[in-house]
mmCIF file of C-alpha atoms in Angstrom:
data_model
loop_
_atom_site.group_PDB
_atom_site.id
_atom_site.type_symbol
_atom_site.label_atom_id
_atom_site.label_comp_id
_atom_site.label_asym_id
_atom_site.label_seq_id
_atom_site.Cartn_x
_atom_site.Cartn_y
_atom_site.Cartn_z
ATOM 1 C CA UNK A 1 0.000 0.000 0.000
ATOM 2 C CA UNK A 2 1.395 3.365 -1.052
ATOM 3 C CA UNK A 3 1.515 6.427 1.166
ATOM 4 C CA UNK A 4 -1.484 8.067 -0.528
ATOM 5 C CA UNK A 5 -3.569 4.894 -0.262
ATOM 6 C CA UNK A 6 -2.677 4.485 3.409
ATOM 7 C CA UNK A 7 -3.659 8.102 4.048
ATOM 8 C CA UNK A 8 -7.040 7.590 2.359
ATOM 9 C CA UNK A 9 -7.601 4.415 4.387
ATOM 10 C CA UNK A 10 -6.838 6.201 7.679
ATOM 11 C CA UNK A 11 -9.105 9.109 6.729
ATOM 12 C CA UNK A 12 -11.995 6.720 6.030
ATOM 13 C CA UNK A 13 -11.314 4.988 9.354
ATOM 14 C CA UNK A 14 -11.417 8.325 11.207
ATOM 15 C CA UNK A 15 -14.656 9.258 9.426
ATOM 16 C CA UNK A 16 -16.260 5.964 10.494
ATOM 17 C CA UNK A 17 -15.099 6.453 14.088
ATOM 18 C CA UNK A 18 -16.463 10.020 14.181
ATOM 19 C CA UNK A 19 -19.795 8.782 12.802
ATOM 20 C CA UNK A 20 -19.935 6.074 15.486
ATOM 21 C CA UNK A 21 -19.142 8.648 18.228
ATOM 22 C CA UNK A 22 -21.920 10.967 16.967
ATOM 23 C CA UNK A 23 -24.347 8.047 16.908
ATOM 24 C CA UNK A 24 -23.550 7.048 20.495
ATOM 25 C CA UNK A 25 -23.687 10.647 21.751
ATOM 26 C CA UNK A 26 -27.119 11.207 20.207
ATOM 27 C CA UNK A 27 -28.632 8.219 22.026
ATOM 28 C CA UNK A 28 -30.465 9.131 25.254
ATOM 29 C CA UNK A 29 -28.845 7.853 28.425
ATOM 30 C CA UNK A 30 -30.495 4.649 29.636
ATOM 31 C CA UNK A 31 -29.953 5.635 33.267
ATOM 32 C CA UNK A 32 -29.062 3.182 36.000
ATOM 33 C CA UNK A 33 -29.695 -0.466 35.251
ATOM 34 C CA UNK A 34 -31.459 -2.630 37.838
ATOM 35 C CA UNK A 35 -28.021 -3.924 38.853
ATOM 36 C CA UNK A 36 -27.083 -0.483 40.196
ATOM 37 C CA UNK A 37 -30.422 0.346 41.792
ATOM 38 C CA UNK A 38 -31.343 0.108 45.460
ATOM 39 C CA UNK A 39 -34.528 -1.672 46.500
ATOM 40 C CA UNK A 40 -34.721 -2.113 50.262
ATOM 41 C CA UNK A 41 -37.204 -2.548 53.107
ATOM 42 C CA UNK A 42 -36.715 -0.747 56.420
ATOM 43 C CA UNK A 43 -38.279 -2.634 59.326
ATOM 44 C CA UNK A 44 -38.511 -1.621 62.942
ATOM 45 C CA UNK A 45 -40.929 -0.801 65.733
ATOM 46 C CA UNK A 46 -42.424 2.687 66.082
ATOM 47 C CA UNK A 47 -39.743 5.073 67.313
ATOM 48 C CA UNK A 48 -36.767 2.976 66.155
ATOM 49 C CA UNK A 49 -35.593 5.795 63.864
ATOM 50 C CA UNK A 50 -37.019 4.802 60.467
ATOM 51 C CA UNK A 51 -38.376 8.328 60.006
ATOM 52 C CA UNK A 52 -34.895 9.763 60.635
ATOM 53 C CA UNK A 53 -32.976 7.399 58.350
ATOM 54 C CA UNK A 54 -35.393 6.885 55.437
ATOM 55 C CA UNK A 55 -35.171 10.495 54.110
ATOM 56 C CA UNK A 56 -31.377 10.231 54.241
ATOM 57 C CA UNK A 57 -31.438 6.965 52.269
ATOM 58 C CA UNK A 58 -33.733 8.684 49.755
ATOM 59 C CA UNK A 59 -31.345 11.628 49.291
ATOM 60 C CA UNK A 60 -28.105 9.622 49.259
ATOM 61 C CA UNK A 61 -29.230 6.951 46.793
ATOM 62 C CA UNK A 62 -31.750 9.027 44.757
ATOM 63 C CA UNK A 63 -34.607 6.607 45.426
ATOM 64 C CA UNK A 64 -38.208 7.156 46.558
ATOM 65 C CA UNK A 65 -39.312 6.725 50.173
ATOM 66 C CA UNK A 66 -42.552 4.733 50.239
ATOM 67 C CA UNK A 67 -44.123 5.095 53.687
ATOM 68 C CA UNK A 68 -47.230 2.995 53.118
ATOM 69 C CA UNK A 69 -49.342 4.707 55.790
ATOM 70 C CA UNK A 70 -48.751 8.102 54.159
ATOM 71 C CA UNK A 71 -49.350 6.665 50.670
ATOM 72 C CA UNK A 72 -52.667 5.165 51.730
ATOM 73 C CA UNK A 73 -53.854 8.490 53.197
ATOM 74 C CA UNK A 74 -52.740 10.273 50.023
ATOM 75 C CA UNK A 75 -54.675 7.860 47.767
ATOM 76 C CA UNK A 76 -57.796 8.269 49.938
ATOM 77 C CA UNK A 77 -57.506 12.088 49.909
ATOM 78 C CA UNK A 78 -57.007 12.156 46.127
ATOM 79 C CA UNK A 79 -59.958 9.772 45.647
ATOM 80 C CA UNK A 80 -58.021 7.532 43.267
ATOM 81 C CA UNK A 81 -59.672 4.175 42.388
ATOM 82 C CA UNK A 82 -57.404 2.440 44.925
ATOM 83 C CA UNK A 83 -58.104 5.160 47.499
ATOM 84 C CA UNK A 84 -61.889 4.887 47.024
ATOM 85 C CA UNK A 85 -61.717 1.095 47.451
ATOM 86 C CA UNK A 86 -59.552 1.472 50.560
ATOM 87 C CA UNK A 87 -61.854 4.104 52.119
ATOM 88 C CA UNK A 88 -64.909 1.836 51.745
ATOM 89 C CA UNK A 89 -63.093 -0.910 53.642
ATOM 90 C CA UNK A 90 -61.802 1.447 56.359
ATOM 91 C CA UNK A 91 -65.221 3.113 56.789
ATOM 92 C CA UNK A 92 -66.680 -0.347 57.377
ATOM 93 C CA UNK A 93 -64.055 -0.955 60.073
ATOM 94 C CA UNK A 94 -62.056 -3.446 58.005
ATOM 95 C CA UNK A 95 -58.368 -3.741 57.196
ATOM 96 C CA UNK A 96 -57.210 -2.662 53.743
ATOM 97 C CA UNK A 97 -56.430 -5.777 51.714
ATOM 98 C CA UNK A 98 -52.903 -6.822 50.834
ATOM 99 C CA UNK A 99 -53.780 -6.533 47.132
ATOM 100 C CA UNK A 100 -54.755 -2.870 47.529
ATOM 101 C CA UNK A 101 -51.559 -2.084 49.478
ATOM 102 C CA UNK A 102 -49.365 -3.819 46.878
ATOM 103 C CA UNK A 103 -51.349 -1.998 44.165
ATOM 104 C CA UNK A 104 -50.569 1.353 45.823
ATOM 105 C CA UNK A 105 -46.841 0.478 45.926
ATOM 106 C CA UNK A 106 -46.911 -0.657 42.299
ATOM 107 C CA UNK A 107 -48.665 2.574 41.299
ATOM 108 C CA UNK A 108 -45.761 4.517 42.826
ATOM 109 C CA UNK A 109 -43.141 2.368 41.079
ATOM 110 C CA UNK A 110 -44.949 2.854 37.757
ATOM 111 C CA UNK A 111 -45.677 6.580 38.000
ATOM 112 C CA UNK A 112 -43.416 8.261 40.555
ATOM 113 C CA UNK A 113 -40.258 9.469 38.768
ATOM 114 C CA UNK A 114 -38.368 9.416 42.077
ATOM 115 C CA UNK A 115 -38.708 5.610 42.049
ATOM 116 C CA UNK A 116 -36.762 5.100 38.811
ATOM 117 C CA UNK A 117 -33.543 4.268 40.728
ATOM 118 C CA UNK A 118 -35.301 2.126 43.329
ATOM 119 C CA UNK A 119 -37.056 2.588 46.662
ATOM 120 C CA UNK A 120 -36.908 2.348 50.436
ATOM 121 C CA UNK A 121 -40.132 0.760 51.684
ATOM 122 C CA UNK A 122 -41.279 1.682 55.184
ATOM 123 C CA UNK A 123 -44.293 0.109 56.960
ATOM 124 C CA UNK A 124 -44.814 -2.833 54.610
ATOM 125 C CA UNK A 125 -44.798 -5.836 54.557
ATOM 126 C CA UNK A 126 -46.051 -6.629 58.065
ATOM 127 C CA UNK A 127 -47.013 -10.258 57.395
ATOM 128 C CA UNK A 128 -45.581 -13.144 55.382
ATOM 129 C CA UNK A 129 -48.498 -13.129 52.862
ATOM 130 C CA UNK A 130 -47.797 -9.427 52.274
ATOM 131 C CA UNK A 131 -44.100 -10.214 51.717
ATOM 132 C CA UNK A 132 -45.061 -12.922 49.217
ATOM 133 C CA UNK A 133 -47.395 -10.588 47.321
ATOM 134 C CA UNK A 134 -44.674 -7.923 47.227
ATOM 135 C CA UNK A 135 -42.221 -10.500 45.827
ATOM 136 C CA UNK A 136 -44.745 -11.468 43.155
ATOM 137 C CA UNK A 137 -45.310 -7.851 42.101
ATOM 138 C CA UNK A 138 -41.564 -7.161 41.895
ATOM 139 C CA UNK A 139 -41.023 -10.392 39.966
ATOM 140 C CA UNK A 140 -43.588 -9.247 37.386
ATOM 141 C CA UNK A 141 -41.420 -6.132 36.964
ATOM 142 C CA UNK A 142 -38.282 -8.311 36.654
ATOM 143 C CA UNK A 143 -36.959 -6.746 39.882
ATOM 144 C CA UNK A 144 -35.873 -8.153 43.232
ATOM 145 C CA UNK A 145 -35.111 -6.751 46.671
ATOM 146 C CA UNK A 146 -31.473 -6.001 47.515
ATOM 147 C CA UNK A 147 -31.867 -6.020 51.293
ATOM 148 C CA UNK A 148 -34.233 -6.003 54.264
ATOM 149 C CA UNK A 149 -32.918 -4.037 57.239
ATOM 150 C CA UNK A 150 -34.363 -4.469 60.725
ATOM 151 C CA UNK A 151 -33.695 -1.610 63.128
ATOM 152 C CA UNK A 152 -33.431 -3.354 66.498
ATOM 153 C CA UNK A 153 -33.858 -1.664 69.868
ATOM 154 C CA UNK A 154 -34.846 -2.706 73.390
ATOM 155 C CA UNK A 155 -38.537 -2.080 74.148
ATOM 156 C CA UNK A 156 -37.860 -0.196 77.390
ATOM 157 C CA UNK A 157 -35.432 2.202 75.685
ATOM 158 C CA UNK A 158 -37.934 2.659 72.879
ATOM 159 C CA UNK A 159 -40.703 3.567 75.334
ATOM 160 C CA UNK A 160 -38.507 6.215 76.974
ATOM 161 C CA UNK A 161 -37.695 7.594 73.524
ATOM 162 C CA UNK A 162 -41.283 7.783 72.326
ATOM 163 C CA UNK A 163 -42.978 9.104 75.459
ATOM 164 C CA UNK A 164 -40.721 12.172 75.218
ATOM 165 C CA UNK A 165 -41.367 12.666 71.504
ATOM 166 C CA UNK A 166 -42.776 16.008 70.283
ATOM 167 C CA UNK A 167 -44.045 16.569 66.764
ATOM 168 C CA UNK A 168 -44.601 19.581 64.503
ATOM 169 C CA UNK A 169 -47.830 18.428 62.780
ATOM 170 C CA UNK A 170 -47.585 20.236 59.436
ATOM 171 C CA UNK A 171 -43.958 19.299 58.600
ATOM 172 C CA UNK A 172 -43.540 16.052 60.553
ATOM 173 C CA UNK A 173 -40.394 17.394 62.265
ATOM 174 C CA UNK A 174 -39.741 15.551 65.505
ATOM 175 C CA UNK A 175 -38.075 16.610 68.750
ATOM 176 C CA UNK A 176 -37.518 14.921 72.104
ATOM 177 C CA UNK A 177 -37.931 16.474 75.540
ATOM 178 C CA UNK A 178 -34.653 14.918 76.714
ATOM 179 C CA UNK A 179 -32.526 13.886 73.708
ATOM 180 C CA UNK A 180 -33.383 16.582 71.139
ATOM 181 C CA UNK A 181 -35.379 19.403 72.764
ATOM 182 C CA UNK A 182 -36.603 22.402 70.724
ATOM 183 C CA UNK A 183 -34.859 25.729 71.376
ATOM 184 C CA UNK A 184 -38.033 26.985 73.076
ATOM 185 C CA UNK A 185 -40.218 24.525 75.005
ATOM 186 C CA UNK A 186 -43.068 23.073 72.896
ATOM 187 C CA UNK A 187 -42.312 25.364 69.904
ATOM 188 C CA UNK A 188 -40.993 24.353 66.457
ATOM 189 C CA UNK A 189 -37.497 25.786 65.787
ATOM 190 C CA UNK A 190 -38.276 26.630 62.135
ATOM 191 C CA UNK A 191 -41.808 28.063 62.148
ATOM 192 C CA UNK A 192 -42.390 28.971 65.811
ATOM 193 C CA UNK A 193 -45.633 26.974 65.691
ATOM 194 C CA UNK A 194 -46.737 24.780 68.634
ATOM 195 C CA UNK A 195 -45.505 21.195 68.976
ATOM 196 C CA UNK A 196 -47.766 18.338 70.034
ATOM 197 C CA UNK A 197 -47.390 14.971 71.713
ATOM 198 C CA UNK A 198 -49.353 12.275 69.917
ATOM 199 C CA UNK A 199 -52.192 10.853 72.004
ATOM 200 C CA UNK A 200 -50.953 7.301 71.401
ATOM 201 C CA UNK A 201 -47.418 8.114 72.619
ATOM 202 C CA UNK A 202 -48.126 6.799 76.116
ATOM 203 C CA UNK A 203 -46.671 3.780 77.916
ATOM 204 C CA UNK A 204 -49.768 1.557 77.934
ATOM 205 C CA UNK A 205 -50.558 2.094 74.248
ATOM 206 C CA UNK A 206 -46.900 1.633 73.297
ATOM 207 C CA UNK A 207 -46.603 -1.699 75.116
ATOM 208 C CA UNK A 208 -49.609 -2.983 73.151
ATOM 209 C CA UNK A 209 -48.235 -1.681 69.852
ATOM 210 C CA UNK A 210 -44.817 -3.210 70.492
ATOM 211 C CA UNK A 211 -46.327 -6.559 71.478
ATOM 212 C CA UNK A 212 -48.360 -6.608 68.252
ATOM 213 C CA UNK A 213 -45.322 -5.552 66.219
ATOM 214 C CA UNK A 214 -43.100 -8.346 67.567
ATOM 215 C CA UNK A 215 -45.689 -11.101 67.157
ATOM 216 C CA UNK A 216 -46.595 -9.944 63.644
ATOM 217 C CA UNK A 217 -43.168 -9.212 62.190
ATOM 218 C CA UNK A 218 -41.234 -12.140 63.696
ATOM 219 C CA UNK A 219 -42.314 -14.494 60.864
ATOM 220 C CA UNK A 220 -41.518 -11.784 58.271
ATOM 221 C CA UNK A 221 -37.958 -11.536 59.626
ATOM 222 C CA UNK A 222 -37.627 -15.335 59.356
ATOM 223 C CA UNK A 223 -38.990 -15.201 55.784
ATOM 224 C CA UNK A 224 -36.318 -12.723 54.674
ATOM 225 C CA UNK A 225 -33.562 -14.456 56.667
ATOM 226 C CA UNK A 226 -34.308 -17.628 54.686
ATOM 227 C CA UNK A 227 -33.810 -15.620 51.479
ATOM 228 C CA UNK A 228 -30.483 -14.231 52.696
ATOM 229 C CA UNK A 229 -31.736 -10.624 52.521
ATOM 230 C CA UNK A 230 -32.035 -9.766 56.237
ATOM 231 C CA UNK A 231 -29.618 -7.451 58.085
ATOM 232 C CA UNK A 232 -29.926 -6.327 61.705
ATOM 233 C CA UNK A 233 -28.869 -2.855 62.861
ATOM 234 C CA UNK A 234 -28.497 -1.694 66.477
ATOM 235 C CA UNK A 235 -30.888 1.276 66.441
ATOM 236 C CA UNK A 236 -29.964 2.313 69.996
ATOM 237 C CA UNK A 237 -26.750 3.879 68.655
ATOM 238 C CA UNK A 238 -26.561 7.550 67.689
ATOM 239 C CA UNK A 239 -28.229 8.418 64.345
ATOM 240 C CA UNK A 240 -24.860 9.070 62.568
ATOM 241 C CA UNK A 241 -23.552 5.621 63.620
ATOM 242 C CA UNK A 242 -26.824 3.976 62.558
ATOM 243 C CA UNK A 243 -26.528 5.757 59.199
ATOM 244 C CA UNK A 244 -22.966 4.520 58.612
ATOM 245 C CA UNK A 245 -24.054 0.941 59.341
ATOM 246 C CA UNK A 246 -27.005 1.280 56.970
ATOM 247 C CA UNK A 247 -24.839 2.756 54.249
ATOM 248 C CA UNK A 248 -22.381 -0.160 54.446
ATOM 249 C CA UNK A 249 -25.243 -2.585 53.816
ATOM 250 C CA UNK A 250 -26.586 -0.629 50.855
ATOM 251 C CA UNK A 251 -23.231 0.038 49.197
ATOM 252 C CA UNK A 252 -22.281 -3.602 49.641
ATOM 253 C CA UNK A 253 -25.608 -5.016 48.501
ATOM 254 C CA UNK A 254 -26.935 -2.538 45.916
ATOM 255 C CA UNK A 255 -25.462 -4.533 43.048
ATOM 256 C CA UNK A 256 -27.212 -7.782 43.947
ATOM 257 C CA UNK A 257 -30.039 -9.034 41.743
#
């Protein structure tokens, strides 16, 4: 091959490479694949710190926080088909069916853009049948859970935490009389509005709630342990230490399918 022929060959090669580069650059980014997403469940009794850690997980990993109690209220308020069905059941004094709850979660995964990288699920599943229905729904989406994290804390410590809890109703900000008091007693630091103590944040009610939680969720923990997804976290530690332990689980397990 002469010098001129070699030059022409190299020019054509460069042209083809430039065309390929332009083609790749013009394609929209596919975004994270399921292998890099985070799909996790946060379990724990009331007051264990789920409400503190879940927003941080949401921000750090760019996933949606699905607190099923809040989602249910939202669907009812917006009078969606699922919300209307749920309200009929609740008005009759019944429990909302597992199918409706899984439908509400699926609706979020389908339509909430924040869920495109995954989710942190809070408040569901509470029973093994619910866990099985959740698995089935995720399987239909060709997705699986990466982890199930149980925030563990002694009941007596939990009771002392919750009975001192103060809440700013409109924002959900929480304080504690002893561990995290507001700057002015019973007043929100940000808005200056009054804080409240929830009527069910008393010792007798809490003991009942904790008893129900342990008896109900014990089998769910065993279900996820058998699948190799369960992780336990000591929730009695300070929130920054709890966060570091959570983060290690998610960074280590986010790539699992």
